[in-house]
PDB file of C-alpha atoms in Angstrom:
ATOM      1  CA  MET A   1      -0.093 -29.157  -9.255  1.00 45.00           C
ATOM      2  CA  LYS A   2       1.238 -26.102 -11.008  1.00 43.00           C
ATOM      3  CA  TYR A   3       4.623 -27.861 -11.356  1.00 44.00           C
ATOM      4  CA  MET A   4       2.979 -30.922 -12.925  1.00 42.00           C
ATOM      5  CA  LYS A   5       1.188 -28.743 -15.482  1.00 41.00           C
ATOM      6  CA  ILE A   6       4.509 -27.212 -16.514  1.00 38.00           C
ATOM      7  CA  VAL A   7       6.102 -30.643 -16.900  1.00 38.00           C
ATOM      8  CA  ILE A   8       3.176 -31.920 -19.000  1.00 37.00           C
ATOM      9  CA  THR A   9       3.322 -28.809 -21.201  1.00 40.00           C
ATOM     10  CA  VAL A  10       7.037 -29.297 -21.832  1.00 37.00           C
ATOM     11  CA  ILE A  11       6.559 -33.010 -22.674  1.00 37.00           C
ATOM     12  CA  LEU A  12       3.726 -32.220 -25.083  1.00 39.00           C
ATOM     13  CA  SER A  13       5.876 -29.572 -26.765  1.00 40.00           C
ATOM     14  CA  PHE A  14       8.640 -32.086 -27.395  1.00 37.00           C
ATOM     15  CA  LEU A  15       6.150 -34.629 -28.730  1.00 38.00           C
ATOM     16  CA  LEU A  16       4.571 -32.096 -31.081  1.00 38.00           C
ATOM     17  CA  CYS A  17       7.979 -31.000 -32.358  1.00 40.00           C
ATOM     18  CA  GLY A  18       8.862 -34.615 -33.008  1.00 38.00           C
ATOM     19  CA  CYS A  19       5.644 -35.164 -34.951  1.00 38.00           C
ATOM     20  CA  ALA A  20       6.193 -32.009 -36.993  1.00 34.00           C
ATOM     21  CA  SER A  21       9.729 -33.096 -37.820  1.00 38.00           C
ATOM     22  CA  ALA A  22       8.627 -36.584 -38.843  1.00 42.00           C
ATOM     23  CA  GLY A  23       5.933 -35.189 -41.129  1.00 48.00           C
ATOM     24  CA  ALA A  24       8.039 -32.385 -42.605  1.00 58.00           C
ATOM     25  CA  PRO A  25       8.139 -32.144 -46.419  1.00 61.00           C
ATOM     26  CA  ALA A  26      10.956 -34.041 -48.089  1.00 67.00           C
ATOM     27  CA  GLN A  27      13.884 -31.920 -49.196  1.00 91.00           C
ATOM     28  CA  ILE A  28      15.296 -32.420 -52.700  1.00 97.00           C
ATOM     29  CA  ALA A  29      18.173 -30.552 -54.305  1.00 97.00           C
ATOM     30  CA  ALA A  30      18.567 -30.334 -58.092  1.00 97.00           C
ATOM     31  CA  THR A  31      21.734 -29.122 -59.755  1.00 96.00           C
ATOM     32  CA  THR A  32      20.882 -27.086 -62.874  1.00 96.00           C
ATOM     33  CA  LEU A  33      17.858 -25.334 -64.372  1.00 97.00           C
ATOM     34  CA  PRO A  34      16.537 -28.255 -66.499  1.00 98.00           C
ATOM     35  CA  VAL A  35      16.571 -30.906 -63.759  1.00 98.00           C
ATOM     36  CA  TRP A  36      15.311 -28.392 -61.196  1.00 98.00           C
ATOM     37  CA  GLU A  37      12.429 -27.333 -63.456  1.00 98.00           C
ATOM     38  CA  PHE A  38      11.495 -30.917 -64.377  1.00 98.00           C
ATOM     39  CA  THR A  39      11.663 -32.023 -60.726  1.00 98.00           C
ATOM     40  CA  SER A  40       9.668 -29.030 -59.484  1.00 98.00           C
ATOM     41  CA  ARG A  41       6.983 -29.652 -62.091  1.00 98.00           C
ATOM     42  CA  LEU A  42       6.763 -33.321 -61.103  1.00 98.00           C
ATOM     43  CA  CYS A  43       6.486 -32.425 -57.403  1.00 98.00           C
ATOM     44  CA  SER A  44       3.698 -29.886 -57.951  1.00 98.00           C
ATOM     45  CA  GLY A  45       0.740 -30.696 -55.699  1.00 98.00           C
ATOM     46  CA  THR A  46       2.866 -32.569 -53.154  1.00 97.00           C
ATOM     47  CA  PRO A  47       4.604 -31.280 -50.001  1.00 97.00           C
ATOM     48  CA  VAL A  48       7.981 -32.239 -51.480  1.00 97.00           C
ATOM     49  CA  THR A  49      10.213 -29.170 -51.793  1.00 97.00           C
ATOM     50  CA  VAL A  50      12.910 -28.741 -54.439  1.00 97.00           C
ATOM     51  CA  THR A  51      15.963 -26.509 -54.042  1.00 96.00           C
ATOM     52  CA  ARG A  52      18.049 -25.434 -57.025  1.00 96.00           C
ATOM     53  CA  LEU A  53      21.783 -25.504 -56.381  1.00 95.00           C
ATOM     54  CA  ILE A  54      23.159 -23.530 -59.354  1.00 93.00           C
ATOM     55  CA  THR A  55      21.229 -20.304 -59.844  1.00 90.00           C
ATOM     56  CA  GLU A  56      23.765 -17.928 -61.430  1.00 86.00           C
ATOM     57  CA  GLN A  57      24.283 -17.552 -65.178  1.00 83.00           C
ATOM     58  CA  VAL A  58      26.714 -20.222 -66.356  1.00 80.00           C
ATOM     59  CA  SER A  59      27.415 -21.906 -69.671  1.00 71.00           C
ATOM     60  CA  CYS A  60      30.013 -24.390 -68.483  1.00 77.00           C
ATOM     61  CA  LEU A  61      30.644 -26.318 -65.265  1.00 82.00           C
ATOM     62  CA  HIS A  62      34.198 -27.506 -66.016  1.00 72.00           C
ATOM     63  CA  ASP A  63      35.799 -25.351 -63.311  1.00 75.00           C
ATOM     64  CA  TYR A  64      32.712 -24.738 -61.201  1.00 85.00           C
ATOM     65  CA  SER A  65      32.804 -24.951 -57.410  1.00 86.00           C
ATOM     66  CA  LEU A  66      29.949 -24.687 -54.928  1.00 88.00           C
ATOM     67  CA  ASN A  67      29.704 -21.872 -52.415  1.00 90.00           C
ATOM     68  CA  VAL A  68      28.811 -22.361 -48.747  1.00 92.00           C
ATOM     69  CA  ARG A  69      25.061 -21.954 -49.355  1.00 90.00           C
ATOM     70  CA  GLN A  70      25.074 -24.562 -52.085  1.00 90.00           C
ATOM     71  CA  VAL A  71      27.080 -27.052 -50.035  1.00 91.00           C
ATOM     72  CA  LYS A  72      24.701 -26.676 -47.083  1.00 92.00           C
ATOM     73  CA  ALA A  73      21.664 -27.116 -49.364  1.00 92.00           C
ATOM     74  CA  ALA A  74      23.146 -30.259 -50.906  1.00 92.00           C
ATOM     75  CA  GLU A  75      24.074 -31.715 -47.513  1.00 92.00           C
ATOM     76  CA  ALA A  76      20.591 -31.009 -46.132  1.00 93.00           C
ATOM     77  CA  ALA A  77      18.821 -32.698 -49.045  1.00 95.00           C
ATOM     78  CA  GLU A  78      17.388 -36.196 -48.745  1.00 95.00           C
ATOM     79  CA  THR A  79      17.898 -36.701 -52.480  1.00 97.00           C
ATOM     80  CA  ILE A  80      19.956 -34.880 -55.105  1.00 97.00           C
ATOM     81  CA  VAL A  81      18.799 -34.850 -58.728  1.00 98.00           C
ATOM     82  CA  ILE A  82      21.645 -34.518 -61.227  1.00 97.00           C
ATOM     83  CA  SER A  83      21.630 -34.051 -64.982  1.00 97.00           C
ATOM     84  CA  GLY A  84      24.345 -36.701 -65.221  1.00 97.00           C
ATOM     85  CA  ALA A  85      26.495 -37.791 -68.194  1.00 96.00           C
ATOM     86  CA  GLY A  86      29.521 -36.291 -66.433  1.00 95.00           C
ATOM     87  CA  LEU A  87      28.150 -32.741 -66.151  1.00 95.00           C
ATOM     88  CA  GLU A  88      28.458 -32.692 -62.358  1.00 94.00           C
ATOM     89  CA  ASP A  89      31.888 -34.317 -62.031  1.00 92.00           C
ATOM     90  CA  PHE A  90      32.901 -31.383 -59.821  1.00 87.00           C
ATOM     91  CA  LEU A  91      30.412 -32.708 -57.228  1.00 89.00           C
ATOM     92  CA  ASP A  92      31.915 -36.186 -56.963  1.00 89.00           C
ATOM     93  CA  ASP A  93      33.138 -35.786 -53.380  1.00 87.00           C
ATOM     94  CA  LEU A  94      29.850 -34.299 -52.192  1.00 86.00           C
ATOM     95  CA  LEU A  95      27.755 -36.932 -53.956  1.00 87.00           C
ATOM     96  CA  ALA A  96      29.815 -39.912 -52.800  1.00 87.00           C
ATOM     97  CA  ASN A  97      27.398 -40.873 -50.004  1.00 86.00           C
ATOM     98  CA  ALA A  98      24.268 -39.061 -51.205  1.00 90.00           C
ATOM     99  CA  SER A  99      21.001 -40.466 -52.542  1.00 94.00           C
ATOM    100  CA  ILE A 100      21.127 -39.634 -56.251  1.00 97.00           C
ATOM    101  CA  ILE A 101      18.625 -39.553 -59.107  1.00 98.00           C
ATOM    102  CA  ASP A 102      20.602 -39.509 -62.366  1.00 98.00           C
ATOM    103  CA  ALA A 103      18.424 -38.017 -65.115  1.00 98.00           C
ATOM    104  CA  SER A 104      20.735 -39.160 -67.924  1.00 98.00           C
ATOM    105  CA  GLU A 105      20.204 -42.911 -67.575  1.00 98.00           C
ATOM    106  CA  GLY A 106      19.448 -44.598 -70.888  1.00 98.00           C
ATOM    107  CA  ILE A 107      20.246 -41.586 -73.084  1.00 98.00           C
ATOM    108  CA  PRO A 108      22.735 -42.248 -75.926  1.00 97.00           C
ATOM    109  CA  LEU A 109      25.564 -39.733 -75.613  1.00 97.00           C
ATOM    110  CA  LEU A 110      27.283 -37.831 -78.410  1.00 97.00           C
ATOM    111  CA  CYS A 111      31.004 -37.144 -78.493  1.00 88.00           C
ATOM    112  CA  GLY A 112      31.993 -33.734 -77.210  1.00 74.00           C
ATOM    113  CA  GLU A 113      35.084 -31.673 -77.903  1.00 56.00           C
ATOM    114  CA  GLU A 114      38.292 -33.355 -78.979  1.00 45.00           C
ATOM    115  CA  GLN A 115      40.999 -33.642 -76.352  1.00 38.00           C
ATOM    116  CA  GLU A 116      44.711 -33.937 -77.048  1.00 36.00           C
ATOM    117  CA  GLU A 117      47.294 -35.534 -74.786  1.00 36.00           C
ATOM    118  CA  GLU A 118      51.040 -36.114 -74.944  1.00 34.00           C
ATOM    119  CA  HIS A 119      51.927 -39.718 -74.187  1.00 34.00           C
ATOM    120  CA  HIS A 120      55.445 -41.039 -74.787  1.00 34.00           C
ATOM    121  CA  HIS A 121      55.982 -38.185 -77.276  1.00 36.00           C
ATOM    122  CA  GLU A 122      53.020 -39.353 -79.352  1.00 38.00           C
ATOM    123  CA  GLU A 123      49.873 -37.296 -79.806  1.00 42.00           C
ATOM    124  CA  ASP A 124      46.741 -39.102 -78.666  1.00 44.00           C
ATOM    125  CA  HIS A 125      43.290 -37.808 -79.596  1.00 40.00           C
ATOM    126  CA  HIS A 126      40.134 -38.790 -77.755  1.00 41.00           C
ATOM    127  CA  HIS A 127      36.646 -37.415 -77.308  1.00 53.00           C
ATOM    128  CA  GLU A 128      34.734 -36.727 -74.143  1.00 82.00           C
ATOM    129  CA  GLU A 129      31.033 -37.490 -74.088  1.00 93.00           C
ATOM    130  CA  ASP A 130      28.820 -34.436 -74.467  1.00 95.00           C
ATOM    131  CA  PRO A 131      26.673 -33.948 -71.323  1.00 97.00           C
ATOM    132  CA  HIS A 132      24.319 -31.254 -72.727  1.00 97.00           C
ATOM    133  CA  ILE A 133      21.541 -33.771 -73.260  1.00 98.00           C
ATOM    134  CA  TRP A 134      18.581 -31.568 -72.245  1.00 98.00           C
ATOM    135  CA  LEU A 135      18.891 -29.455 -75.423  1.00 98.00           C
ATOM    136  CA  ALA A 136      16.986 -32.149 -77.327  1.00 98.00           C
ATOM    137  CA  PRO A 137      13.319 -32.296 -76.220  1.00 98.00           C
ATOM    138  CA  GLU A 138      13.214 -36.070 -76.719  1.00 98.00           C
ATOM    139  CA  ASN A 139      16.110 -36.409 -74.286  1.00 98.00           C
ATOM    140  CA  ALA A 140      14.314 -34.085 -71.892  1.00 98.00           C
ATOM    141  CA  LYS A 141      11.418 -36.547 -71.951  1.00 98.00           C
ATOM    142  CA  ILE A 142      13.703 -39.395 -70.896  1.00 98.00           C
ATOM    143  CA  MET A 143      15.202 -37.196 -68.188  1.00 99.00           C
ATOM    144  CA  SER A 144      11.741 -36.373 -66.879  1.00 99.00           C
ATOM    145  CA  ARG A 145      10.744 -40.057 -66.830  1.00 98.00           C
ATOM    146  CA  ASN A 146      13.970 -40.963 -64.991  1.00 98.00           C
ATOM    147  CA  ILE A 147      13.310 -38.287 -62.380  1.00 98.00           C
ATOM    148  CA  CYS A 148       9.682 -39.394 -62.013  1.00 98.00           C
ATOM    149  CA  ASP A 149      10.719 -43.008 -61.475  1.00 98.00           C
ATOM    150  CA  GLY A 150      13.314 -41.961 -58.913  1.00 98.00           C
ATOM    151  CA  LEU A 151      10.837 -39.799 -57.022  1.00 98.00           C
ATOM    152  CA  SER A 152       8.180 -42.518 -57.036  1.00 98.00           C
ATOM    153  CA  ALA A 153      10.638 -45.042 -55.609  1.00 97.00           C
ATOM    154  CA  ARG A 154      11.576 -42.685 -52.789  1.00 97.00           C
ATOM    155  CA  TYR A 155       8.146 -41.187 -52.069  1.00 97.00           C
ATOM    156  CA  PRO A 156       5.602 -43.822 -53.191  1.00 98.00           C
ATOM    157  CA  GLN A 157       2.774 -42.029 -51.407  1.00 97.00           C
ATOM    158  CA  TYR A 158       2.933 -39.326 -54.117  1.00 98.00           C
ATOM    159  CA  ALA A 159       3.570 -41.638 -57.084  1.00 98.00           C
ATOM    160  CA  GLN A 160       0.214 -40.998 -58.726  1.00 98.00           C
ATOM    161  CA  THR A 161       0.712 -37.243 -58.549  1.00 98.00           C
ATOM    162  CA  PHE A 162       4.192 -37.588 -60.035  1.00 98.00           C
ATOM    163  CA  GLU A 163       2.760 -39.623 -62.930  1.00 98.00           C
ATOM    164  CA  THR A 164      -0.030 -37.124 -63.575  1.00 98.00           C
ATOM    165  CA  ASN A 165       2.457 -34.265 -63.618  1.00 98.00           C
ATOM    166  CA  LEU A 166       4.785 -36.257 -65.868  1.00 99.00           C
ATOM    167  CA  SER A 167       2.033 -36.681 -68.457  1.00 98.00           C
ATOM    168  CA  GLN A 168       1.566 -32.913 -68.651  1.00 98.00           C
ATOM    169  CA  LEU A 169       5.314 -32.294 -68.819  1.00 98.00           C
ATOM    170  CA  LEU A 170       5.775 -34.810 -71.627  1.00 98.00           C
ATOM    171  CA  ASN A 171       2.955 -33.162 -73.579  1.00 98.00           C
ATOM    172  CA  GLU A 172       4.690 -29.784 -73.320  1.00 98.00           C
ATOM    173  CA  LEU A 173       7.977 -31.282 -74.488  1.00 98.00           C
ATOM    174  CA  THR A 174       6.179 -32.863 -77.459  1.00 98.00           C
ATOM    175  CA  VAL A 175       4.742 -29.442 -78.348  1.00 98.00           C
ATOM    176  CA  LEU A 176       8.243 -27.934 -78.058  1.00 98.00           C
ATOM    177  CA  GLN A 177       9.724 -30.533 -80.409  1.00 98.00           C
ATOM    178  CA  GLN A 178       6.929 -30.049 -82.937  1.00 98.00           C
ATOM    179  CA  TYR A 179       7.260 -26.267 -82.777  1.00 98.00           C
ATOM    180  CA  GLY A 180      10.974 -26.537 -83.517  1.00 98.00           C
ATOM    181  CA  GLU A 181      10.435 -28.911 -86.428  1.00 98.00           C
ATOM    182  CA  ASP A 182       7.705 -26.746 -87.939  1.00 98.00           C
ATOM    183  CA  THR A 183       9.518 -23.450 -87.407  1.00 98.00           C
ATOM    184  CA  LEU A 184      12.859 -24.625 -88.781  1.00 98.00           C
ATOM    185  CA  SER A 185      11.611 -26.909 -91.557  1.00 97.00           C
ATOM    186  CA  GLN A 186      12.067 -24.417 -94.388  1.00 97.00           C
ATOM    187  CA  LEU A 187      15.329 -22.722 -93.399  1.00 98.00           C
ATOM    188  CA  LYS A 188      17.394 -21.324 -96.283  1.00 96.00           C
ATOM    189  CA  CYS A 189      20.555 -22.315 -94.400  1.00 98.00           C
ATOM    190  CA  ARG A 190      20.868 -25.240 -91.972  1.00 98.00           C
ATOM    191  CA  LYS A 191      24.541 -24.803 -91.047  1.00 98.00           C
ATOM    192  CA  LEU A 192      25.793 -23.292 -87.803  1.00 98.00           C
ATOM    193  CA  ILE A 193      29.052 -22.057 -86.330  1.00 98.00           C
ATOM    194  CA  THR A 194      28.644 -21.920 -82.546  1.00 97.00           C
ATOM    195  CA  PHE A 195      30.895 -20.403 -79.909  1.00 93.00           C
ATOM    196  CA  HIS A 196      30.154 -23.197 -77.472  1.00 90.00           C
ATOM    197  CA  ASN A 197      30.573 -26.905 -78.091  1.00 91.00           C
ATOM    198  CA  GLY A 198      27.348 -27.930 -76.360  1.00 94.00           C
ATOM    199  CA  PHE A 199      24.694 -27.503 -79.061  1.00 97.00           C
ATOM    200  CA  SER A 200      25.073 -30.868 -80.825  1.00 97.00           C
ATOM    201  CA  TYR A 201      21.927 -32.419 -79.292  1.00 98.00           C
ATOM    202  CA  PHE A 202      19.918 -29.330 -80.245  1.00 98.00           C
ATOM    203  CA  ALA A 203      21.239 -29.477 -83.807  1.00 98.00           C
ATOM    204  CA  ASP A 204      20.423 -33.178 -84.108  1.00 98.00           C
ATOM    205  CA  ALA A 205      16.917 -32.618 -82.727  1.00 98.00           C
ATOM    206  CA  PHE A 206      16.066 -30.158 -85.498  1.00 98.00           C
ATOM    207  CA  ASP A 207      18.142 -31.488 -88.426  1.00 98.00           C
ATOM    208  CA  LEU A 208      20.798 -28.771 -88.283  1.00 98.00           C
ATOM    209  CA  THR A 209      24.529 -29.143 -89.007  1.00 98.00           C
ATOM    210  CA  ILE A 210      27.239 -27.622 -86.839  1.00 98.00           C
ATOM    211  CA  VAL A 211      30.087 -26.754 -89.188  1.00 97.00           C
ATOM    212  CA  LYS A 212      32.376 -25.707 -86.350  1.00 96.00           C
ATOM    213  CA  ALA A 213      32.010 -25.438 -82.577  1.00 94.00           C
ATOM    214  CA  VAL A 214      34.489 -23.122 -80.863  1.00 91.00           C
ATOM    215  CA  GLU A 215      34.981 -23.223 -77.111  1.00 83.00           C
ATOM    216  CA  GLU A 216      35.946 -19.636 -76.316  1.00 73.00           C
ATOM    217  CA  GLU A 217      36.360 -18.371 -72.775  1.00 66.00           C
ATOM    218  CA  SER A 218      37.539 -15.050 -71.415  1.00 59.00           C
ATOM    219  CA  GLY A 219      41.338 -15.029 -71.497  1.00 60.00           C
ATOM    220  CA  SER A 220      41.535 -17.825 -74.085  1.00 67.00           C
ATOM    221  CA  GLU A 221      40.014 -16.221 -77.164  1.00 73.00           C
ATOM    222  CA  ALA A 222      40.431 -17.637 -80.657  1.00 82.00           C
ATOM    223  CA  SER A 223      43.886 -17.286 -82.223  1.00 88.00           C
ATOM    224  CA  ALA A 224      44.587 -15.486 -85.491  1.00 91.00           C
ATOM    225  CA  ARG A 225      44.752 -18.860 -87.265  1.00 93.00           C
ATOM    226  CA  ASP A 226      41.396 -19.845 -85.752  1.00 92.00           C
ATOM    227  CA  LEU A 227      39.846 -16.579 -86.901  1.00 95.00           C
ATOM    228  CA  ILE A 228      41.094 -17.061 -90.457  1.00 96.00           C
ATOM    229  CA  GLU A 229      39.638 -20.587 -90.495  1.00 97.00           C
ATOM    230  CA  LEU A 230      36.286 -19.365 -89.183  1.00 97.00           C
ATOM    231  CA  ILE A 231      36.113 -16.459 -91.615  1.00 97.00           C
ATOM    232  CA  THR A 232      36.815 -18.889 -94.452  1.00 98.00           C
ATOM    233  CA  LEU A 233      34.069 -21.240 -93.254  1.00 98.00           C
ATOM    234  CA  VAL A 234      31.558 -18.385 -93.071  1.00 98.00           C
ATOM    235  CA  GLU A 235      32.392 -17.276 -96.589  1.00 98.00           C
ATOM    236  CA  GLU A 236      32.534 -20.768 -98.145  1.00 97.00           C
ATOM    237  CA  ASN A 237      29.199 -21.781 -96.610  1.00 97.00           C
ATOM    238  CA  ALA A 238      27.572 -18.361 -97.101  1.00 97.00           C
ATOM    239  CA  LEU A 239      26.522 -18.328 -93.458  1.00 98.00           C
ATOM    240  CA  PRO A 240      24.273 -15.372 -92.634  1.00 98.00           C
ATOM    241  CA  ALA A 241      25.114 -15.544 -88.914  1.00 98.00           C
ATOM    242  CA  VAL A 242      27.294 -17.134 -86.266  1.00 98.00           C
ATOM    243  CA  PHE A 243      26.004 -18.059 -82.815  1.00 98.00           C
ATOM    244  CA  THR A 244      27.438 -17.159 -79.444  1.00 96.00           C
ATOM    245  CA  GLU A 245      26.277 -18.401 -76.041  1.00 94.00           C
ATOM    246  CA  THR A 246      24.435 -15.964 -73.781  1.00 91.00           C
ATOM    247  CA  SER A 247      26.921 -16.369 -70.909  1.00 86.00           C
ATOM    248  CA  GLY A 248      30.037 -16.773 -73.058  1.00 86.00           C
ATOM    249  CA  SER A 249      32.507 -14.564 -74.905  1.00 87.00           C
ATOM    250  CA  SER A 250      31.562 -12.879 -78.186  1.00 91.00           C
ATOM    251  CA  SER A 251      34.905 -11.264 -79.078  1.00 91.00           C
ATOM    252  CA  ALA A 252      35.830 -13.658 -81.910  1.00 94.00           C
ATOM    253  CA  ALA A 253      32.281 -13.666 -83.259  1.00 95.00           C
ATOM    254  CA  ASN A 254      32.327  -9.870 -83.445  1.00 96.00           C
ATOM    255  CA  ILE A 255      35.614  -9.914 -85.379  1.00 96.00           C
ATOM    256  CA  ILE A 256      34.177 -12.443 -87.840  1.00 97.00           C
ATOM    257  CA  SER A 257      31.074 -10.287 -88.214  1.00 97.00           C
ATOM    258  CA  ARG A 258      33.165  -7.223 -89.076  1.00 97.00           C
ATOM    259  CA  GLU A 259      35.188  -9.179 -91.629  1.00 97.00           C
ATOM    260  CA  THR A 260      32.317 -10.994 -93.354  1.00 98.00           C
ATOM    261  CA  GLY A 261      29.193  -8.981 -92.606  1.00 98.00           C
ATOM    262  CA  CYS A 262      27.450 -11.952 -90.979  1.00 98.00           C
ATOM    263  CA  GLY A 263      25.239 -11.471 -87.957  1.00 98.00           C
ATOM    264  CA  VAL A 264      26.020 -12.472 -84.370  1.00 98.00           C
ATOM    265  CA  CYS A 265      23.141 -14.130 -82.524  1.00 98.00           C
ATOM    266  CA  PRO A 266      23.056 -15.458 -78.934  1.00 97.00           C
ATOM    267  CA  LEU A 267      21.821 -18.961 -78.133  1.00 97.00           C
ATOM    268  CA  ASP A 268      21.003 -20.129 -74.626  1.00 96.00           C
ATOM    269  CA  MET A 269      22.413 -23.338 -73.112  1.00 95.00           C
ATOM    270  CA  ALA A 270      19.255 -23.507 -70.938  1.00 95.00           C
ATOM    271  CA  MET A 271      21.481 -24.497 -68.036  1.00 92.00           C
ATOM    272  CA  SER A 272      20.640 -21.456 -65.935  1.00 87.00           C
ATOM    273  CA  GLY A 273      18.158 -18.596 -66.038  1.00 89.00           C
ATOM    274  CA  SER A 274      14.481 -18.729 -65.179  1.00 92.00           C
ATOM    275  CA  SER A 275      12.875 -21.207 -67.613  1.00 97.00           C
ATOM    276  CA  TYR A 276      14.091 -24.163 -69.670  1.00 98.00           C
ATOM    277  CA  PHE A 277      11.141 -23.798 -72.037  1.00 98.00           C
ATOM    278  CA  ASP A 278      11.710 -20.065 -72.546  1.00 98.00           C
ATOM    279  CA  ALA A 279      15.359 -20.735 -73.396  1.00 97.00           C
ATOM    280  CA  MET A 280      14.483 -23.458 -75.893  1.00 98.00           C
ATOM    281  CA  TYR A 281      11.816 -21.398 -77.657  1.00 98.00           C
ATOM    282  CA  HIS A 282      14.273 -18.485 -77.756  1.00 98.00           C
ATOM    283  CA  ASN A 283      16.864 -20.691 -79.477  1.00 98.00           C
ATOM    284  CA  ILE A 284      14.392 -21.919 -82.076  1.00 98.00           C
ATOM    285  CA  ASP A 285      13.124 -18.430 -82.838  1.00 98.00           C
ATOM    286  CA  THR A 286      16.664 -17.003 -82.957  1.00 98.00           C
ATOM    287  CA  ILE A 287      17.818 -19.576 -85.503  1.00 98.00           C
ATOM    288  CA  LYS A 288      14.708 -19.033 -87.602  1.00 98.00           C
ATOM    289  CA  GLU A 289      15.309 -15.277 -87.684  1.00 98.00           C
ATOM    290  CA  ALA A 290      19.046 -15.625 -88.368  1.00 98.00           C
ATOM    291  CA  LEU A 291      19.009 -18.367 -90.993  1.00 98.00           C
ATOM    292  CA  GLY A 292      15.675 -17.635 -92.624  1.00 94.00           C
TER     293      GLY A 292
END
């Protein structure tokens, strides 16, 4: 009798473990801060859990590679939410057989930096598409809707909650867009030189003009010719400030500041950090203070 009780206890334990596993919360991985924040907000009030893959401060993912923790988190996820538009090309091998929600679907893309190639001794110029779509609040709305639709298709039992959360998220993005328009409507100067080539969507969203975007990384700082060109642009356009990126190099910007007297102000790509909304409000306020 005692033996039978032990056997029954063991069987029940296995059954309970199986039930717990079957009812365990869904696991989602999201690549960068914007898609992680949007996905987490949409999943609020559900048992769906969202893991963020890229947590360190980064401004560019061109040469990025995942560490062991990130690979394990991506492999364990039922679904991976990506920003898309080519931003996560470094994940192609990992994503090949994964269930993906691409937040960039339906968003018109701008051209990014110009690329040059040698081909049969002739110089060929082409442009890559700019993947930094989240820096325009209206694009962030489309991204949020895409994520919501993807979540609802995969977890229909929580679709109503996703939709309710989406409504609140869209309202906050509308407020963000309106704040930027109101705050920057009367700027004395609407021209920017940025030391990152990813702010075009932000500039378009708030009727700003990027005179020059310089992609400067540690070890590949601007040349003397580049510096002369930038100094000339600052002086010709009477720019009161130039804009670096919070995780990027500021060496060239500091040289330009010493030569022209212009300010150096950091903008945030909102790709990493703690809050997409905080980064966006910071950018708006920084430009207002710098350009008056």
